[in-house]
Short mmCIF file of C-alpha atoms in Angstrom, two decimals:
data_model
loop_
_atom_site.label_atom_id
_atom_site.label_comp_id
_atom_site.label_asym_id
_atom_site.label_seq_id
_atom_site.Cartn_x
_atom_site.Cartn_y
_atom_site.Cartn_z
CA UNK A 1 3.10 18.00 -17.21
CA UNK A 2 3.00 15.08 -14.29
CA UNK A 3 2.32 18.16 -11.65
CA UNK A 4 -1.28 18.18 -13.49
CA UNK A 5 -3.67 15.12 -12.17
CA UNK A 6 -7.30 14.33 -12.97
CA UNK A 7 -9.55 12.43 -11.17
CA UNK A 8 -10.89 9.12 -12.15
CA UNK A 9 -14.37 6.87 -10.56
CA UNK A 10 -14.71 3.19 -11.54
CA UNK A 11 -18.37 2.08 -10.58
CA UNK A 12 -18.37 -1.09 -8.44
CA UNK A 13 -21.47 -2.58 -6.78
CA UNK A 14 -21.53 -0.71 -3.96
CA UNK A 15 -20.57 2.58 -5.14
CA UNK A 16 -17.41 3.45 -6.79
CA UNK A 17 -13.56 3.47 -6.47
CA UNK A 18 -12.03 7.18 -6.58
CA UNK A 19 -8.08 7.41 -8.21
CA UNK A 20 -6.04 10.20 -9.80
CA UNK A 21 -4.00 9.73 -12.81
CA UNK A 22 -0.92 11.32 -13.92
CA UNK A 23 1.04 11.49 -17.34
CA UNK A 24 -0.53 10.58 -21.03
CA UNK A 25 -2.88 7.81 -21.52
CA UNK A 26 -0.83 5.94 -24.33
CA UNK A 27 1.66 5.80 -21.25
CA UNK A 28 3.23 2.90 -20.14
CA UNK A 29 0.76 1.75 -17.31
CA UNK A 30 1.58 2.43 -13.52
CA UNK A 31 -0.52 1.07 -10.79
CA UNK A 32 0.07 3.31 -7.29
CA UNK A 33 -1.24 2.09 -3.95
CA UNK A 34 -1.34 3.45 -0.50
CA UNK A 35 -0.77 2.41 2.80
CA UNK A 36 -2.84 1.49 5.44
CA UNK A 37 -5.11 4.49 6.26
CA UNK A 38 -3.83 7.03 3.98
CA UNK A 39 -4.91 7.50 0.37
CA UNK A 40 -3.85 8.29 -3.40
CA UNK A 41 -2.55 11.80 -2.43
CA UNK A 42 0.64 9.89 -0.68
CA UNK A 43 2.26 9.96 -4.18
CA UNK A 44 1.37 13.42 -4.74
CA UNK A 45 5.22 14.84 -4.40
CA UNK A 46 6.91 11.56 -6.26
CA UNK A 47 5.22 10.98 -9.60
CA UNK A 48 5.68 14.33 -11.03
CA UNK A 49 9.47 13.21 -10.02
CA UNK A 50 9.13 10.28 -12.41
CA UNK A 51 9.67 9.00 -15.87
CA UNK A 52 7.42 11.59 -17.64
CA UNK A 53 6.35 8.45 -20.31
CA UNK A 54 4.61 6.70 -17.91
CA UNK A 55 0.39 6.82 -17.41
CA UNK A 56 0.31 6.33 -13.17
CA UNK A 57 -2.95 6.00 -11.36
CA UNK A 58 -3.13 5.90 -7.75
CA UNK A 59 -6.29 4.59 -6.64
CA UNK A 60 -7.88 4.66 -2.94
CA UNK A 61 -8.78 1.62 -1.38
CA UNK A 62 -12.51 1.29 -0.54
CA UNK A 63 -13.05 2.84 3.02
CA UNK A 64 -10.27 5.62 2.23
CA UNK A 65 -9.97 8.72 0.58
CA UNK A 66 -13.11 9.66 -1.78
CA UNK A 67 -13.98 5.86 -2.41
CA UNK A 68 -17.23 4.64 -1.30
CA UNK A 69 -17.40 2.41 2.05
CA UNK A 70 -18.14 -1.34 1.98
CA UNK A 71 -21.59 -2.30 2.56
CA UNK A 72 -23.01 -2.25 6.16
CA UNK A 73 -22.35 -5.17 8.02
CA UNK A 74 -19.30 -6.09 5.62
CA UNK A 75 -15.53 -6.20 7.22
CA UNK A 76 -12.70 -5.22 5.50
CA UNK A 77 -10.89 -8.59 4.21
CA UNK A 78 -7.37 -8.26 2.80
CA UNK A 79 -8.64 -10.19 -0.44
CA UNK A 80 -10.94 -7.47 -0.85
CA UNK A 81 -8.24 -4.72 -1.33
CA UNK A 82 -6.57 -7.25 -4.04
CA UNK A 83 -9.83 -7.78 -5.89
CA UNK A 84 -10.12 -3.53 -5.79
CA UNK A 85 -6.92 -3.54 -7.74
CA UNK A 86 -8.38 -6.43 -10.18
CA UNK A 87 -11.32 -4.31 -10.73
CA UNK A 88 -9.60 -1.24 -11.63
CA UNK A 89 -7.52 -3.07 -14.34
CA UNK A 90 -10.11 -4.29 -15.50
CA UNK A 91 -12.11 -0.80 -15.68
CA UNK A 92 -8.78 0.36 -17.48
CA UNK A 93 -8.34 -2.25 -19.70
CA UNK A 94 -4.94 -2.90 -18.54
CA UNK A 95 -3.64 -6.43 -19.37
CA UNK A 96 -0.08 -6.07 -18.49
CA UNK A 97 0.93 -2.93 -15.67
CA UNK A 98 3.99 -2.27 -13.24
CA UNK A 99 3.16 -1.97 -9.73
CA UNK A 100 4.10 0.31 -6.84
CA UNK A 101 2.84 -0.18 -3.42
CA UNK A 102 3.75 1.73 0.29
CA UNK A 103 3.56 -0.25 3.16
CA UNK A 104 -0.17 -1.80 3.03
CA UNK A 105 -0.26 -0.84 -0.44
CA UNK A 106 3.00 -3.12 -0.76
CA UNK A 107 0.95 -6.18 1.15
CA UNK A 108 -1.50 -5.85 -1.80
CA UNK A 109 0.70 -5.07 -4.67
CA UNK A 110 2.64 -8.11 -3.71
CA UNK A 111 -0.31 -10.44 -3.36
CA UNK A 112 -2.08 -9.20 -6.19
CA UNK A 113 1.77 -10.32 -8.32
CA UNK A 114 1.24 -13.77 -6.60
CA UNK A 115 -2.44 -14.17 -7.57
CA UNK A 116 -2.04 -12.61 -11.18
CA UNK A 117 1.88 -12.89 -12.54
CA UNK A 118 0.70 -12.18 -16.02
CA UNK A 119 -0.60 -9.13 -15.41
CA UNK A 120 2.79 -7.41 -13.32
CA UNK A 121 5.75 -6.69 -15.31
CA UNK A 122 7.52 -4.61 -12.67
CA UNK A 123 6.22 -4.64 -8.70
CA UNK A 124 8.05 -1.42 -6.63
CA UNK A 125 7.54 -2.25 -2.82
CA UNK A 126 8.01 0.95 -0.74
CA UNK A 127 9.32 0.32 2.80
CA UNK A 128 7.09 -3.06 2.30
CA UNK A 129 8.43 -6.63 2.02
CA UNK A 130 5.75 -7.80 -0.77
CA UNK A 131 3.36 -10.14 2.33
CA UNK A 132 1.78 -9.83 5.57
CA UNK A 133 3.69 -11.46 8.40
CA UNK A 134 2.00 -14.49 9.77
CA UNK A 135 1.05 -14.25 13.52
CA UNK A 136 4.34 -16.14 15.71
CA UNK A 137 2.12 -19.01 16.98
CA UNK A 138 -1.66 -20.44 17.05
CA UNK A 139 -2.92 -18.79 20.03
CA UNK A 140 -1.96 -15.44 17.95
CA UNK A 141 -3.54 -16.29 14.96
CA UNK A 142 -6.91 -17.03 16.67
CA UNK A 143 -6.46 -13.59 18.79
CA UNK A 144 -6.54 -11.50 15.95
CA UNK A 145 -9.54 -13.34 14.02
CA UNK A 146 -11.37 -12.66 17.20
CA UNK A 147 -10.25 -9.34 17.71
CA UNK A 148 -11.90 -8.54 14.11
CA UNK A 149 -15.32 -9.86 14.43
CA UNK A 150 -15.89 -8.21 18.10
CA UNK A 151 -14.03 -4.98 16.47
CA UNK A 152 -16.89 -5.35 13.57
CA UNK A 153 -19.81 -5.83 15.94
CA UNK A 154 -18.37 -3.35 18.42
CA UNK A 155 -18.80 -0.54 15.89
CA UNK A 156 -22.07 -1.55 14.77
CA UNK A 157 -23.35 -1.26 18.45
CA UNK A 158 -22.07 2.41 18.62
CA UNK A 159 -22.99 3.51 15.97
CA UNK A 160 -21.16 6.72 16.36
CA UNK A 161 -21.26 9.59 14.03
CA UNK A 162 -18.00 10.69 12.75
CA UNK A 163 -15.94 13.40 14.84
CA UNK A 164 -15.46 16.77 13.62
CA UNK A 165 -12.54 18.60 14.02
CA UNK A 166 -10.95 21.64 13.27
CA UNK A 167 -8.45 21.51 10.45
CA UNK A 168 -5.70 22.28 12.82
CA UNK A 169 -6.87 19.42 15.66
CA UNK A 170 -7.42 17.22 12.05
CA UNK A 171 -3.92 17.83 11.13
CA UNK A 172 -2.67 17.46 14.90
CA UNK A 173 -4.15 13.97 15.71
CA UNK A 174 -2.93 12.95 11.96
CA UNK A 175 0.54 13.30 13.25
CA UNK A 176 0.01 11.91 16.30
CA UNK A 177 -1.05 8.36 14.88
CA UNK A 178 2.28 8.57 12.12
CA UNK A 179 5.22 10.20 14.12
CA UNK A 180 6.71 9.27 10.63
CA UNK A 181 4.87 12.26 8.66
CA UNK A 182 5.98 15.59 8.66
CA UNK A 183 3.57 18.46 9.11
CA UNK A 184 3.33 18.94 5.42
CA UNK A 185 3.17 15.51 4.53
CA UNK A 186 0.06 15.76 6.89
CA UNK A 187 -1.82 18.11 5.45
CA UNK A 188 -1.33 16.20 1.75
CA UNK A 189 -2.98 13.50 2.52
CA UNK A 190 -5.72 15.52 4.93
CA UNK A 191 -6.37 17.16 1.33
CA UNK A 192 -8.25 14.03 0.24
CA UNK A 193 -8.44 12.07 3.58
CA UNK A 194 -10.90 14.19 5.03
CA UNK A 195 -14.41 16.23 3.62
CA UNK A 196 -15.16 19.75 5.35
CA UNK A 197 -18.81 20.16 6.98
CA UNK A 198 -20.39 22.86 9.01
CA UNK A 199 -18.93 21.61 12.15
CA UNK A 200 -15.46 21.00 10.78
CA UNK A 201 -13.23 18.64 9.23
CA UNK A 202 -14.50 14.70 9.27
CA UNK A 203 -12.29 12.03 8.50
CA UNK A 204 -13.19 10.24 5.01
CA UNK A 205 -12.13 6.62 5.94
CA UNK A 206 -14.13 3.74 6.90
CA UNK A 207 -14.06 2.88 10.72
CA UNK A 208 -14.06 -0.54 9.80
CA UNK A 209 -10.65 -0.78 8.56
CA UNK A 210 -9.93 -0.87 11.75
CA UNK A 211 -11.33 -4.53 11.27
CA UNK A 212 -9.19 -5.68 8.77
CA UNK A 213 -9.10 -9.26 8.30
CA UNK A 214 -5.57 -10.35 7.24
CA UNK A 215 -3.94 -12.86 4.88
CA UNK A 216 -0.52 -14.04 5.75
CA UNK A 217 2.47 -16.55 5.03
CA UNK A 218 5.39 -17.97 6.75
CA UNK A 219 8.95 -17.41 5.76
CA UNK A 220 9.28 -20.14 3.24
CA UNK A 221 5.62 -19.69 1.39
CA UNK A 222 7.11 -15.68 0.84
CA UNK A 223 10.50 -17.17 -0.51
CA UNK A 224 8.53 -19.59 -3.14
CA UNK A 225 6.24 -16.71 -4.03
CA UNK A 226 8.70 -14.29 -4.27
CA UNK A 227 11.10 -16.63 -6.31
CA UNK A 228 8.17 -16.61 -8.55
CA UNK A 229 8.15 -13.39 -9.98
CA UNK A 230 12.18 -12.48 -8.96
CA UNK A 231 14.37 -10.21 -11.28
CA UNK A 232 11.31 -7.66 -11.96
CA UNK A 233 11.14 -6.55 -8.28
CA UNK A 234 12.82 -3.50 -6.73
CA UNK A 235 12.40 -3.22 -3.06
CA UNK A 236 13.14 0.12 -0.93
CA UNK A 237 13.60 0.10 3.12
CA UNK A 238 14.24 3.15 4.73
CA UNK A 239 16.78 3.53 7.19
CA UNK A 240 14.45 4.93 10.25
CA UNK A 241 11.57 3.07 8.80
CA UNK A 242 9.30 0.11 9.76
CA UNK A 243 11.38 -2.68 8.30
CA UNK A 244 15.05 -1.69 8.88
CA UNK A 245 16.80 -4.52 10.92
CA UNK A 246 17.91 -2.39 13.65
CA UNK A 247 14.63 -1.39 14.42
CA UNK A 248 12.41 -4.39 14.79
CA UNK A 249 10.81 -5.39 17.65
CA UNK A 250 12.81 -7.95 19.47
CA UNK A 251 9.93 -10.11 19.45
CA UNK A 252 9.51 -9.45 16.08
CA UNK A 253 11.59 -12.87 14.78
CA UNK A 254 9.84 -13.19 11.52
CA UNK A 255 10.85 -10.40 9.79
CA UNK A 256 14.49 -11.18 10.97
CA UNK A 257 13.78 -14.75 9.74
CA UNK A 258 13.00 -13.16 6.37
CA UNK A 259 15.99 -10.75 6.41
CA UNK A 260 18.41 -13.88 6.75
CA UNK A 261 16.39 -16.00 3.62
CA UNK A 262 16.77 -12.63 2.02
CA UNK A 263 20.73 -12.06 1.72
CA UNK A 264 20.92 -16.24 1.66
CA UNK A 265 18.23 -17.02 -1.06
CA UNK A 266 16.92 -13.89 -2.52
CA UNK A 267 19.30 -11.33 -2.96
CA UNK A 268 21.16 -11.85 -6.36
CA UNK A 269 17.27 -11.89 -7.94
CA UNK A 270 15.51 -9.18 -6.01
CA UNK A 271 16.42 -5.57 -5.77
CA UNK A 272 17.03 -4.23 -2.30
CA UNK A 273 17.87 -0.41 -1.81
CA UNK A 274 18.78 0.69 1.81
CA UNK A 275 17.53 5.00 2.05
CA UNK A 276 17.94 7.55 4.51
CA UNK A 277 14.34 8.70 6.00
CA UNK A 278 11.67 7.29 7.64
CA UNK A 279 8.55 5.29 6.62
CA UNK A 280 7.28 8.13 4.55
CA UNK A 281 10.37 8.55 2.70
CA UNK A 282 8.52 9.07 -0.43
CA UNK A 283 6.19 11.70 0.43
CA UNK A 284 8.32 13.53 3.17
CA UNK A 285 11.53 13.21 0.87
CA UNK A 286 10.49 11.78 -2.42
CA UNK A 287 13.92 13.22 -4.20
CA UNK A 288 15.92 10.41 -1.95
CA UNK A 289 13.43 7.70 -4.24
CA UNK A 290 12.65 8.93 -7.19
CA UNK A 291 15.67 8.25 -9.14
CA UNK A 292 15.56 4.73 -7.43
CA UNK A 293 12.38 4.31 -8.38
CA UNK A 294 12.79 6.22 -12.53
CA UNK A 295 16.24 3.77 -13.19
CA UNK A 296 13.89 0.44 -12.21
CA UNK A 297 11.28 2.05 -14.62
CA UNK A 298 13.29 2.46 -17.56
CA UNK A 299 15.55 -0.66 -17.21
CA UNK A 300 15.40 -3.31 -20.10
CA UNK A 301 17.41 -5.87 -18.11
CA UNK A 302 15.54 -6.34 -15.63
CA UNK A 303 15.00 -10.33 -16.96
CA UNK A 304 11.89 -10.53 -16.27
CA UNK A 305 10.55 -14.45 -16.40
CA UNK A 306 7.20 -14.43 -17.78
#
């Protein structure tokens, strides 16, 4: 029954990566990854939605969920969430795997496809173009490498012990930071986001995510990359989301950029399914994906170039 989970550990040097799995072992294998912040319970209302012959794990990234921290005085590189999915494969023995990735988790899915082709068969990008957008000009660029070294050293200084909150005020400040997430959406992910002590409810994740150091690519290193592993990828942008046209940023010319390469270059090779909802489609409304999500599973045509 995909309602039932269990709960997985892979060792790694500094502790251990925490995941739930879904389905039967002899499954065909599905990789799950969260977004920025959030952690493995974000698929909690779609997989038991999905093809029932499938074996999913969703894993949280180090610094979220119940996965150990980095090591003091380590930042939290982009590369290193790609190498976390390259050391759960490995822990699983999983030589060939689809991949599904929301928003961050899409970032690193896609990367991980670029770095290792052989090893994706499918790649599912929830509200998620497959990259991180590079920064508009130099000046940027060199802003936000700054920003993450005096962010690192910053916390250091303070030192601060984590905040304790009562479940409701947990909850509360939860929705404040995703005006995306409904109330109940909320408290899923607060199941495994935060532990309970004597003084109340403490956030699980890693201040220094805050620090994350990012990898990213102009319009036409995506295209090549993308054109790389085309016909096996199945994209879904929701309609209120973070990557709907009509709501970028004016400033925001790079993902517009990509949009127009998109319908010119990539469209007849890459799937791309406009849904109603919001960034957190899947979790809030997971029935308006799921049979988006179980065709692209199941198809045989998809033509995949290995």
């Amino acid at each position: 029954i995909l309602g039932m989970f269990s709960e997985l550990k892979f060792p790694v040097p500094w502790g251990h990566v925490a995941a739930k799995a879904w389905g039967p072992l002899e499954g065909h294998p599905v990789l799950c990854l969260h977004g920025w912040l959030d952690n493995a319970n974000t698929f909690d209302k779609l997989i038991p939605l999905l093809p029932r012959d499938c074996y999913y794990v969703a894993m949280d990234f180090s610094g979220h969920g119940l996965s150990s921290h980095r090591p003091a005085g380590s930042p939290y590189h982009f590369l290193d969430y790609v190498t976390d999915v390259r050391r759960v494969a490995a822990a699983l023995q999983w030589r060939r795997f689809t991949l599904m990735g929301h928003s961050m988790g899409g970032s690193v899915a896609g990367m991980f496809c670029f770095l290792y082709p052989e090893m994706v068969d499918k790649l599912i990008l929830l509200e998620n173009l497959g990259f991180l957008l590079a920064p508009e000009d130099a000046e940027a660029w060199v802003t936000s490498k700054r920003m993450v070294i005096d962010r690192l050293l910053s916390l250091e200084a303070k030192q601060q012990t984590p905040k304790a909150r009562s479940p409701k005020a947990a909850l509360q400040r939860l929705l404040e930071a995703n005006r995306h997430l409904t109330a109940e959406g909320g408290a899923i992910l607060l199941q495994r986001g935060a532990t309970e002590t004597p003084a109340g409810l403490v956030y699980n994740r890693d201040m220094r995510v805050h620090t994350q150091s990012r990898e990213s690519f102009t319009v036409e290193q995506c295209v090549k990359l993308l054109q790389k592993i085309q016909d096996r990828i199945l994209i879904i942008v929701a309609q209120d989301g973070l990557l709907a046209p009509h709501s970028l940023e004016s400033r925001n010319h790079f993902v517009k950029a990509f949009w127009e390469v998109f319908k010119s270059t990539l469209k007849e090779h890459i799937q791309l399914v406009e849904v109603p909802g919001s960034h957190f489609v899947h979790l809030n409304e997971p029935e308006v994906v799921s049979g988006i999500i179980s065709n692209f599973l199941t198809a045989q045509n998809t033509r995949a170039r290995l």
